[in-house]
Amino acid sequence: MAVEKMVMLSVVGRLDDMEDILFDILESESLDMVDAMTQLSENSNIYRLEDNVEMVVDLNNLAPFPQDPGIRSRANEAQKLVEYFGIDSIPVHRIDPSSDQTQRFEALIERVEPLRKEYEDINRKLEEAENFKRNVELFKNVDVDLNKIRDLEYFSARFGRLEKSSRIRLKESYENLLALVFHTGSFEDEEVYMILYPNEVADEIDRVLKSLHWIDIPILEHAEGTAKDTLAHLEENEKRLHRRMAVMEDEREKIYTEDREKVKDILAHALFMGRVEEAKQKMARSNKYFLVTGWTDEDGVEEIRKRTEKYPELTVTVQGEEAAEKGITPPTKLSNPSFFKPFELLVRMYGIPHYNEIDPTIFVGITYMLLFGAMFGDVGQGLIFVLMGWLVAKKWQPDMGGLLMRMGAASTVFGFLYGSVFGNEELIPALWMRPFENISQVLVIAIGFGIVLLLLAYGMNFLNAIKNKDVAGGLFGEHGLFGFLVFIMLLLMILDVAGVVTILPMWVAAAILIASMLLMIFKKPIIAKLTDTELHYEGGKSGYFIESSFSMIELLISTLSGIVSFIRVGAFAINHVGLFMAFHVMAEMATHSVGNILILVLGNVLIIGLEGLIVFIQGLRLEYYELFSRYYSGNGREFRSDKLRLTKGKQK
């Protein structure tokens, strides 16, 4: 439940060593670079120099790096060659100043670029031919020379599609159209037409067709005789292009096989220099030195110090967040135990925590597992989720797989508590209760559990207010102290009216509730008085109080709905059993044992797929709208370390 402490790290080094130093910094993947000139204008102490007078004098003339479009251009061309050769990895190594890599790169481009461009051109032509062929196939029963239609002098033709619902409207327009309309076929849920009309009425025809949401199908542009003749011509052209492409692929493979390591080495240099050029956009330079600055954590500081200590005249300066944050807000780097790492996926879907905000990942992990398990408690179906999660983690997405495994584990635990195995409640005893046999108790427990979670959410909001020294929000915010009193008094009044328990007399609870709401309405004048600042109402005084009064009504409604909202946890626990019972009754109605088993299996598949998805969404809704809305903003910027990232190529 922690956000890593960030520090601002600045490196000053000699321009002669810049490529090597950048190589070490980028390879460490420890620094989230920021614009050095912007940071310098906000915080002039981002680097400290003690004894080197020459460096101090020289750094007084810091300026942005000039951009070299030639390097950028070579990097872009290199990336295209990476994709052309299908390279999935490129060896990363330091620059050899003695080798003329630029000349070697130009020689490679001269040899390969014509092939690559022709290969791209053929791919484009094949794609266009395929699209055109699909269009022509819609009119293959039109036995008319399309060339003659295209070359008509006084008439025009349009081919297109209409939704079936527009067909009747088109028929109703026939008597008003000076045109020949041919219905040539159907395509999915649309009708296909050819329309022939005099040029003089082109504007009128266009107006009518637009009103019918007509979609033009261009087929006359590359027509060769009839539609069938055109299709035959297209297929022959495709064969020719495929033959040429096969020759080119052999040539490409020959070049790459003969000089594999040389090609990779040349491309690695061009891509690395392009990466350096990207980094320069955030750096500054003087006559002899450069400055790179960014955010990192304590481990990152040690890693960069260790990698750069070998360079002469290099200075590493570290500023704590208190001094550095005068310039920009530090990014957020989450640090959670491995068990809770997958739940960062849910947190990120809502937003990254602000740097000075509590990381809710562990809280989300615990509460989401309880919510999902309670709503979807079943030993067998839970184990299926665990298995699915394991497969997803191995084959595709580790975080999503880990999340499914933990959801499945929670479902399995609650399955033992409910005594349910694939919906069957006769195989094992319930360690706690059977929801369908204790409906009232389950619903009351669900609401009680929700109230506990809401209390914890208010508590976390208080902690965030204290951490950010936000007195106004902590006291007068909708979920601050007075908002919390509204929640508590409303809860006590409900318990009193329901005859459950009387903790405070009704009039006392009502008085505290009204007083809290009045304090929240008058928060602006109160804060202005306490802080001795000028009072200013945006939109006017009356507008402010009207809006504040209505916001209190909204607060009451949202507080009530928040309390009741958790009843869905118990409702889904009951529904889970009821849904299986429906399939069980259907299975008993089957006349054959095979049908009986098939219905039960199909029922479990639907429950796991459909109800599992619904419960997943409902759990997220409770986390986001009932809990996050009370304590979490999620408006932070995630820490993203600058890396070498030399390739984006396809796997090969």
PDB file of N, CA, C and O in Angstrom, residues 37-67:
ATOM      1  N   MET A  37      15.456  22.081 -19.203  1.00  0.00           N
ATOM      2  CA  MET A  37      15.347  23.536 -19.250  1.00  0.00           C
ATOM      3  C   MET A  37      14.135  24.021 -18.447  1.00  0.00           C
ATOM      4  O   MET A  37      14.219  25.026 -17.727  1.00  0.00           O
ATOM      5  N   THR A  38      13.026  23.318 -18.553  1.00  0.00           N
ATOM      6  CA  THR A  38      11.845  23.697 -17.770  1.00  0.00           C
ATOM      7  C   THR A  38      12.114  23.553 -16.285  1.00  0.00           C
ATOM      8  O   THR A  38      11.791  24.433 -15.484  1.00  0.00           O
ATOM      9  N   GLN A  39      12.717  22.428 -15.917  1.00  0.00           N
ATOM     10  CA  GLN A  39      13.025  22.188 -14.512  1.00  0.00           C
ATOM     11  C   GLN A  39      14.016  23.222 -13.981  1.00  0.00           C
ATOM     12  O   GLN A  39      13.914  23.686 -12.855  1.00  0.00           O
ATOM     13  N   LEU A  40      14.972  23.587 -14.816  1.00  0.00           N
ATOM     14  CA  LEU A  40      15.995  24.557 -14.413  1.00  0.00           C
ATOM     15  C   LEU A  40      15.375  25.927 -14.171  1.00  0.00           C
ATOM     16  O   LEU A  40      15.778  26.654 -13.256  1.00  0.00           O
ATOM     17  N   SER A  41      14.366  26.280 -14.990  1.00  0.00           N
ATOM     18  CA  SER A  41      13.715  27.584 -14.810  1.00  0.00           C
ATOM     19  C   SER A  41      12.893  27.629 -13.528  1.00  0.00           C
ATOM     20  O   SER A  41      12.726  28.690 -12.931  1.00  0.00           O
ATOM     21  N   GLU A  42      12.392  26.471 -13.083  1.00  0.00           N
ATOM     22  CA  GLU A  42      11.594  26.412 -11.866  1.00  0.00           C
ATOM     23  C   GLU A  42      12.453  26.198 -10.623  1.00  0.00           C
ATOM     24  O   GLU A  42      12.087  26.599  -9.521  1.00  0.00           O
ATOM     25  N   ASN A  43      13.577  25.518 -10.808  1.00  0.00           N
ATOM     26  CA  ASN A  43      14.394  25.108  -9.668  1.00  0.00           C
ATOM     27  C   ASN A  43      15.859  25.192 -10.065  1.00  0.00           C
ATOM     28  O   ASN A  43      16.408  24.257 -10.649  1.00  0.00           O
ATOM     29  N   SER A  44      16.491  26.302  -9.783  1.00  0.00           N
ATOM     30  CA  SER A  44      17.866  26.547 -10.253  1.00  0.00           C
ATOM     31  C   SER A  44      18.902  25.707  -9.525  1.00  0.00           C
ATOM     32  O   SER A  44      20.077  25.706  -9.896  1.00  0.00           O
ATOM     33  N   ASN A  45      18.503  24.962  -8.494  1.00  0.00           N
ATOM     34  CA  ASN A  45      19.469  24.185  -7.712  1.00  0.00           C
ATOM     35  C   ASN A  45      19.413  22.698  -8.032  1.00  0.00           C
ATOM     36  O   ASN A  45      19.717  21.868  -7.180  1.00  0.00           O
ATOM     37  N   ILE A  46      19.012  22.340  -9.249  1.00  0.00           N
ATOM     38  CA  ILE A  46      18.886  20.912  -9.548  1.00  0.00           C
ATOM     39  C   ILE A  46      20.240  20.230  -9.676  1.00  0.00           C
ATOM     40  O   ILE A  46      20.319  19.015  -9.667  1.00  0.00           O
ATOM     41  N   TYR A  47      21.332  21.009  -9.826  1.00  0.00           N
ATOM     42  CA  TYR A  47      22.661  20.394  -9.782  1.00  0.00           C
ATOM     43  C   TYR A  47      23.565  21.270  -8.908  1.00  0.00           C
ATOM     44  O   TYR A  47      23.390  22.485  -8.800  1.00  0.00           O
ATOM     45  N   ARG A  48      24.525  20.610  -8.266  1.00  0.00           N
ATOM     46  CA  ARG A  48      25.454  21.302  -7.393  1.00  0.00           C
ATOM     47  C   ARG A  48      26.884  20.994  -7.821  1.00  0.00           C
ATOM     48  O   ARG A  48      27.242  19.822  -7.981  1.00  0.00           O
ATOM     49  N   LEU A  49      27.669  22.024  -8.012  1.00  0.00           N
ATOM     50  CA  LEU A  49      29.071  21.901  -8.393  1.00  0.00           C
ATOM     51  C   LEU A  49      29.912  22.603  -7.333  1.00  0.00           C
ATOM     52  O   LEU A  49      29.623  23.743  -6.952  1.00  0.00           O
ATOM     53  N   GLU A  50      30.959  21.972  -6.877  1.00  0.00           N
ATOM     54  CA  GLU A  50      31.724  22.523  -5.768  1.00  0.00           C
ATOM     55  C   GLU A  50      33.086  23.066  -6.191  1.00  0.00           C
ATOM     56  O   GLU A  50      33.390  24.245  -6.027  1.00  0.00           O
ATOM     57  N   ASP A  51      33.952  22.213  -6.753  1.00  0.00           N
ATOM     58  CA  ASP A  51      35.342  22.597  -6.988  1.00  0.00           C
ATOM     59  C   ASP A  51      35.667  22.913  -8.435  1.00  0.00           C
ATOM     60  O   ASP A  51      36.695  23.528  -8.714  1.00  0.00           O
ATOM     61  N   ASN A  52      34.848  22.470  -9.376  1.00  0.00           N
ATOM     62  CA  ASN A  52      35.184  22.618 -10.787  1.00  0.00           C
ATOM     63  C   ASN A  52      34.683  23.979 -11.297  1.00  0.00           C
ATOM     64  O   ASN A  52      33.532  24.135 -11.713  1.00  0.00           O
ATOM     65  N   VAL A  53      35.578  24.984 -11.238  1.00  0.00           N
ATOM     66  CA  VAL A  53      35.216  26.343 -11.633  1.00  0.00           C
ATOM     67  C   VAL A  53      34.873  26.410 -13.117  1.00  0.00           C
ATOM     68  O   VAL A  53      33.930  27.084 -13.539  1.00  0.00           O
ATOM     69  N   GLU A  54      35.656  25.683 -13.940  1.00  0.00           N
ATOM     70  CA  GLU A  54      35.411  25.688 -15.391  1.00  0.00           C
ATOM     71  C   GLU A  54      34.015  25.175 -15.713  1.00  0.00           C
ATOM     72  O   GLU A  54      33.303  25.745 -16.556  1.00  0.00           O
ATOM     73  N   MET A  55      33.583  24.122 -15.012  1.00  0.00           N
ATOM     74  CA  MET A  55      32.258  23.556 -15.253  1.00  0.00           C
ATOM     75  C   MET A  55      31.162  24.535 -14.826  1.00  0.00           C
ATOM     76  O   MET A  55      30.147  24.704 -15.522  1.00  0.00           O
ATOM     77  N   VAL A  56      31.395  25.218 -13.684  1.00  0.00           N
ATOM     78  CA  VAL A  56      30.411  26.188 -13.203  1.00  0.00           C
ATOM     79  C   VAL A  56      30.201  27.298 -14.227  1.00  0.00           C
ATOM     80  O   VAL A  56      29.072  27.671 -14.553  1.00  0.00           O
ATOM     81  N   VAL A  57      31.312  27.828 -14.736  1.00  0.00           N
ATOM     82  CA  VAL A  57      31.241  28.919 -15.715  1.00  0.00           C
ATOM     83  C   VAL A  57      30.563  28.445 -16.996  1.00  0.00           C
ATOM     84  O   VAL A  57      29.692  29.126 -17.564  1.00  0.00           O
ATOM     85  N   ASP A  58      30.953  27.266 -17.456  1.00  0.00           N
ATOM     86  CA  ASP A  58      30.420  26.761 -18.727  1.00  0.00           C
ATOM     87  C   ASP A  58      28.912  26.490 -18.632  1.00  0.00           C
ATOM     88  O   ASP A  58      28.163  26.742 -19.584  1.00  0.00           O
ATOM     89  N   LEU A  59      28.461  25.998 -17.471  1.00  0.00           N
ATOM     90  CA  LEU A  59      27.050  25.643 -17.325  1.00  0.00           C
ATOM     91  C   LEU A  59      26.151  26.855 -17.163  1.00  0.00           C
ATOM     92  O   LEU A  59      24.922  26.714 -17.144  1.00  0.00           O
ATOM     93  N   ASN A  60      26.715  28.030 -17.056  1.00  0.00           N
ATOM     94  CA  ASN A  60      25.891  29.234 -17.047  1.00  0.00           C
ATOM     95  C   ASN A  60      25.261  29.497 -18.409  1.00  0.00           C
ATOM     96  O   ASN A  60      24.361  30.332 -18.533  1.00  0.00           O
ATOM     97  N   ASN A  61      25.768  28.805 -19.429  1.00  0.00           N
ATOM     98  CA  ASN A  61      25.279  29.005 -20.804  1.00  0.00           C
ATOM     99  C   ASN A  61      24.473  27.803 -21.300  1.00  0.00           C
ATOM    100  O   ASN A  61      24.504  27.464 -22.474  1.00  0.00           O
ATOM    101  N   LEU A  62      23.760  27.151 -20.388  1.00  0.00           N
ATOM    102  CA  LEU A  62      22.945  25.999 -20.788  1.00  0.00           C
ATOM    103  C   LEU A  62      21.835  26.406 -21.748  1.00  0.00           C
ATOM    104  O   LEU A  62      21.199  27.451 -21.591  1.00  0.00           O
ATOM    105  N   ALA A  63      21.605  25.545 -22.733  1.00  0.00           N
ATOM    106  CA  ALA A  63      20.563  25.793 -23.739  1.00  0.00           C
ATOM    107  C   ALA A  63      20.037  24.447 -24.217  1.00  0.00           C
ATOM    108  O   ALA A  63      20.673  23.404 -24.015  1.00  0.00           O
ATOM    109  N   PRO A  64      18.874  24.429 -24.864  1.00  0.00           N
ATOM    110  CA  PRO A  64      18.358  23.159 -25.403  1.00  0.00           C
ATOM    111  C   PRO A  64      19.295  22.604 -26.475  1.00  0.00           C
ATOM    112  O   PRO A  64      19.995  23.354 -27.161  1.00  0.00           O
ATOM    113  N   PHE A  65      19.259  21.286 -26.619  1.00  0.00           N
ATOM    114  CA  PHE A  65      20.045  20.643 -27.672  1.00  0.00           C
ATOM    115  C   PHE A  65      19.441  20.968 -29.036  1.00  0.00           C
ATOM    116  O   PHE A  65      18.219  20.888 -29.210  1.00  0.00           O
ATOM    117  N   PRO A  66      20.265  21.299 -30.010  1.00  0.00           N
ATOM    118  CA  PRO A  66      19.747  21.440 -31.375  1.00  0.00           C
ATOM    119  C   PRO A  66      19.374  20.070 -31.926  1.00  0.00           C
ATOM    120  O   PRO A  66      20.024  19.068 -31.615  1.00  0.00           O
ATOM    121  N   GLN A  67      18.318  20.013 -32.706  1.00  0.00           N
ATOM    122  CA  GLN A  67      17.853  18.744 -33.256  1.00  0.00           C
ATOM    123  C   GLN A  67      18.542  18.438 -34.578  1.00  0.00           C
ATOM    124  O   GLN A  67      18.819  19.341 -35.371  1.00  0.00           O
TER     125      GLN A  67
END
